Coordinates of C-alpha atoms in Angstrom, one line a residue:
E185 CA -124.1 -142.0 157.4
I186 CA -122.6 -138.9 155.9
R187 CA -124.6 -135.7 156.2
L188 CA -123.4 -132.7 154.2
S189 CA -124.4 -129.4 155.9
L190 CA -124.9 -127.1 152.8
V191 CA -125.4 -124.0 154.9
G192 CA -122.2 -124.7 156.9
S193 CA -120.3 -125.4 153.8
E194 CA -121.4 -122.2 152.1
M195 CA -120.2 -120.2 155.2
C196 CA -116.9 -122.0 155.0
I197 CA -116.3 -121.2 151.3
R198 CA -117.7 -117.8 151.1
D199 CA -115.0 -115.4 149.7
R200 CA -112.5 -118.2 149.3
Q201 CA -111.4 -120.4 146.4
C202 CA -112.7 -123.7 147.6
V203 CA -111.9 -127.2 146.5
A204 CA -113.8 -130.5 147.5
I205 CA -112.6 -134.0 147.5
T206 CA -115.1 -136.8 147.9
G207 CA -114.4 -140.4 148.7
S208 CA -116.2 -143.7 148.6
G209 CA -118.0 -142.8 151.8
I210 CA -120.6 -140.9 149.9
R211 CA -121.6 -144.4 148.4
K212 CA -121.5 -146.4 151.6
G213 CA -124.2 -148.9 151.7
T214 CA -125.0 -148.5 148.1
L215 CA -121.9 -149.6 146.2
P216 CA -118.8 -151.7 147.0
D217 CA -115.9 -149.5 148.1
Y218 CA -113.8 -149.0 145.0
P219 CA -110.4 -147.8 146.3
S220 CA -110.2 -150.8 148.8
G221 CA -111.0 -153.3 146.1
Q222 CA -114.3 -154.5 147.5
W223 CA -115.7 -154.7 143.9
L224 CA -113.1 -157.5 143.1
D225 CA -113.5 -161.2 143.7
P226 CA -111.9 -161.9 147.1
K227 CA -110.9 -165.4 145.9
V228 CA -108.7 -163.9 143.2
P229 CA -105.3 -162.6 143.9
I230 CA -105.0 -158.8 143.5
A231 CA -102.1 -159.3 141.2
S232 CA -104.5 -160.8 138.6
Y233 CA -106.2 -157.4 138.4
T234 CA -103.2 -155.4 137.3
L235 CA -102.7 -153.7 133.9
A236 CA -99.8 -155.9 133.2
E237 CA -101.9 -159.1 133.7
F238 CA -104.7 -157.6 131.7
K239 CA -102.4 -157.1 128.8
A240 CA -100.7 -160.5 129.1
S241 CA -103.4 -162.9 130.1
K242 CA -106.7 -163.7 128.5
R243 CA -107.9 -165.2 131.8
C244 CA -107.0 -162.0 133.7
R245 CA -108.8 -159.9 131.1
Y246 CA -111.9 -162.0 131.6
L247 CA -111.6 -161.5 135.5
Y248 CA -111.1 -157.7 135.2
W249 CA -114.0 -157.5 132.7
K250 CA -116.4 -159.6 134.8
A251 CA -115.6 -157.5 138.1
S252 CA -116.0 -154.2 136.0
Y253 CA -119.2 -155.4 134.4
D254 CA -120.8 -156.3 137.6
Y255 CA -119.8 -153.0 139.1
Y256 CA -121.2 -151.2 136.0
Q257 CA -124.5 -152.9 136.3
Q258 CA -124.9 -151.8 139.9
V259 CA -124.0 -148.2 138.9
L260 CA -126.7 -148.2 136.1
T261 CA -129.4 -148.7 138.8
M262 CA -128.3 -145.7 141.0
N263 CA -129.7 -142.2 141.0
K264 CA -128.1 -139.1 142.5
N265 CA -128.5 -139.0 146.4
N266 CA -128.8 -135.8 148.5
I267 CA -125.1 -135.4 148.7
D268 CA -124.6 -135.5 145.0
K269 CA -127.3 -132.9 144.5
Q270 CA -125.7 -130.6 147.2
L271 CA -122.3 -131.1 145.6
D272 CA -123.7 -130.2 142.2
H273 CA -125.1 -127.0 143.7
L274 CA -121.7 -126.1 145.4
L275 CA -119.7 -126.9 142.3
N276 CA -122.0 -124.7 140.1
H277 CA -121.9 -121.7 142.5
Y278 CA -119.0 -122.0 144.8
L279 CA -116.3 -124.6 144.2
S280 CA -113.4 -124.0 141.9
G281 CA -112.8 -127.8 141.6
L282 CA -114.1 -131.1 142.7
F283 CA -112.0 -134.4 142.8
T284 CA -113.7 -137.6 143.5
E285 CA -112.6 -141.1 144.4
T286 CA -116.0 -142.5 143.1
V287 CA -116.0 -144.0 139.6
D288 CA -119.8 -143.9 139.0
S289 CA -120.0 -140.5 137.2
L290 CA -123.0 -139.3 139.1
L291 CA -121.5 -136.0 139.9
N292 CA -121.6 -133.3 137.2
A293 CA -121.6 -129.5 136.9
E294 CA -122.1 -126.8 134.4
Q295 CA -119.5 -124.3 135.6
H296 CA -116.4 -126.5 136.6
P297 CA -115.2 -130.0 135.7
V298 CA -115.4 -133.0 138.0
Y299 CA -112.1 -134.8 138.1
E300 CA -112.6 -138.6 138.5
C301 CA -109.3 -139.6 140.0
Y302 CA -109.7 -143.3 139.3
G303 CA -111.6 -143.0 136.1
S304 CA -115.2 -143.9 135.2
I305 CA -116.9 -147.3 135.1
K306 CA -119.3 -145.9 132.5
S307 CA -116.6 -145.8 129.8
L308 CA -114.1 -148.0 128.1
Y309 CA -110.8 -146.7 126.8
C310 CA -108.1 -147.9 124.3
L311 CA -104.7 -148.9 125.7
D312 CA -103.1 -147.7 122.5
C313 CA -104.7 -144.4 121.6
A314 CA -106.5 -143.6 124.8
Q315 CA -109.7 -142.9 123.0
Q316 CA -112.9 -143.5 125.1
Q317 CA -115.8 -145.5 124.0
A318 CA -119.1 -146.6 125.3
W319 CA -119.9 -150.2 126.7
P320 CA -121.4 -152.3 124.1
P321 CA -125.1 -153.1 124.6
V322 CA -124.4 -156.8 125.2
P323 CA -121.4 -158.3 127.1
L324 CA -119.3 -159.0 124.1
W325 CA -116.2 -159.4 126.4
L326 CA -117.6 -162.9 127.3
Q327 CA -116.9 -164.0 123.7
R328 CA -113.8 -162.1 122.7
D329 CA -111.4 -159.3 123.4
L330 CA -112.8 -155.8 122.6
H331 CA -110.9 -153.6 120.2
C332 CA -110.8 -149.8 119.6
Q333 CA -112.9 -148.6 116.7
H334 CA -110.3 -146.0 116.0
C335 CA -107.0 -147.9 116.0
S336 CA -107.9 -151.6 116.8
G337 CA -106.0 -151.4 120.1
L338 CA -107.2 -153.4 123.1
L339 CA -110.1 -151.9 125.1
K340 CA -110.3 -151.9 128.9
P341 CA -112.8 -150.5 131.3
Q342 CA -111.8 -146.9 132.1
I343 CA -111.1 -147.4 135.8
L344 CA -107.6 -147.8 137.2
A345 CA -106.1 -151.2 137.5
A346 CA -104.2 -152.2 140.7
D347 CA -100.8 -151.0 139.2
E348 CA -102.0 -147.9 137.3
N349 CA -101.3 -144.4 138.3
I350 CA -103.7 -141.5 138.4
D351 CA -104.0 -139.7 135.1
P352 CA -101.3 -137.0 134.8
A353 CA -103.9 -134.4 133.7
C354 CA -105.9 -135.1 136.9
Y355 CA -102.7 -135.0 139.0
Q356 CA -101.7 -131.6 137.5
A357 CA -105.2 -130.2 138.1
L358 CA -105.0 -131.4 141.7
Q359 CA -101.7 -129.7 142.1
T360 CA -103.0 -126.4 140.7
N361 CA -106.3 -126.4 142.7
M362 CA -104.4 -127.2 146.0
A363 CA -101.9 -124.5 145.5
Q364 CA -104.6 -121.9 145.1
C365 CA -107.4 -123.0 147.4
G366 CA -108.3 -121.2 150.6
C367 CA -110.7 -123.9 151.8
L368 CA -110.7 -127.6 151.3
L369 CA -113.7 -129.8 151.9
V370 CA -113.0 -133.5 152.4
I371 CA -116.2 -135.5 152.3
G372 CA -116.4 -139.2 152.8
V373 CA -112.7 -139.9 152.3
P374 CA -110.9 -142.5 154.5
A375 CA -107.8 -141.5 156.2
I376 CA -105.6 -143.4 153.9
T377 CA -106.2 -143.6 150.1
P378 CA -104.0 -142.9 147.0
V379 CA -105.5 -139.4 146.7
V380 CA -104.8 -138.6 150.3
S381 CA -101.3 -139.8 149.9
I382 CA -100.8 -137.5 146.9
L383 CA -102.1 -134.6 148.9
S384 CA -99.3 -135.0 151.4
L385 CA -96.8 -134.3 148.7
I386 CA -98.6 -131.2 147.2
H387 CA -98.0 -127.7 148.6
I388 CA -101.3 -126.3 149.9
S389 CA -101.7 -122.6 150.0
E390 CA -101.6 -120.9 153.4
P391 CA -103.8 -120.2 155.2
T392 CA -106.2 -123.0 154.0
R393 CA -109.2 -123.9 156.1
L394 CA -109.9 -127.7 156.1
R395 CA -113.3 -129.0 156.7
R396 CA -113.7 -132.8 157.0
I397 CA -117.2 -134.2 156.7

């Protein structure tokens, strides 16, 4: 169980530009781990969940939609936990940026944006024009492919497939924040994830105080 000490965190970030990175650990026991693929059918090869296969194969589109829809339904039943509420407070009053490996869109703030590194399960997006759209009220994907209301391009759940890269705007924001931060909070992030791998390639300002929770 992860316990976020708000008092200690405020002491850490006072008078510093602080950035927080949250991982799937803040959802442990409530949602399948997204980065590791726990939300996918273990009987289906991971290659079937790539963007390339989503575009090429109707069967793979069905598999991706089913896994995404099941995850989406679980997220709809969730409320903010204590960590979410404390992170909202930190973001509104102290943090200059928050990057999360969760895809449930439960974190929000008035002062600064929350960067969802792997996208949001609560949205769909067009593979052609990148416009975001809401899930339909009924699972129409069971009957047919879903198409963009703007350009008729193919719609896909707005979470990264196995072969997709992090959005360039998110990567740029991560670079900028890391270069300027004086304190980095790492909360519920496993030792090895795509975001952690990216951090190893980014210059972090010195001196930077790291606090892992």
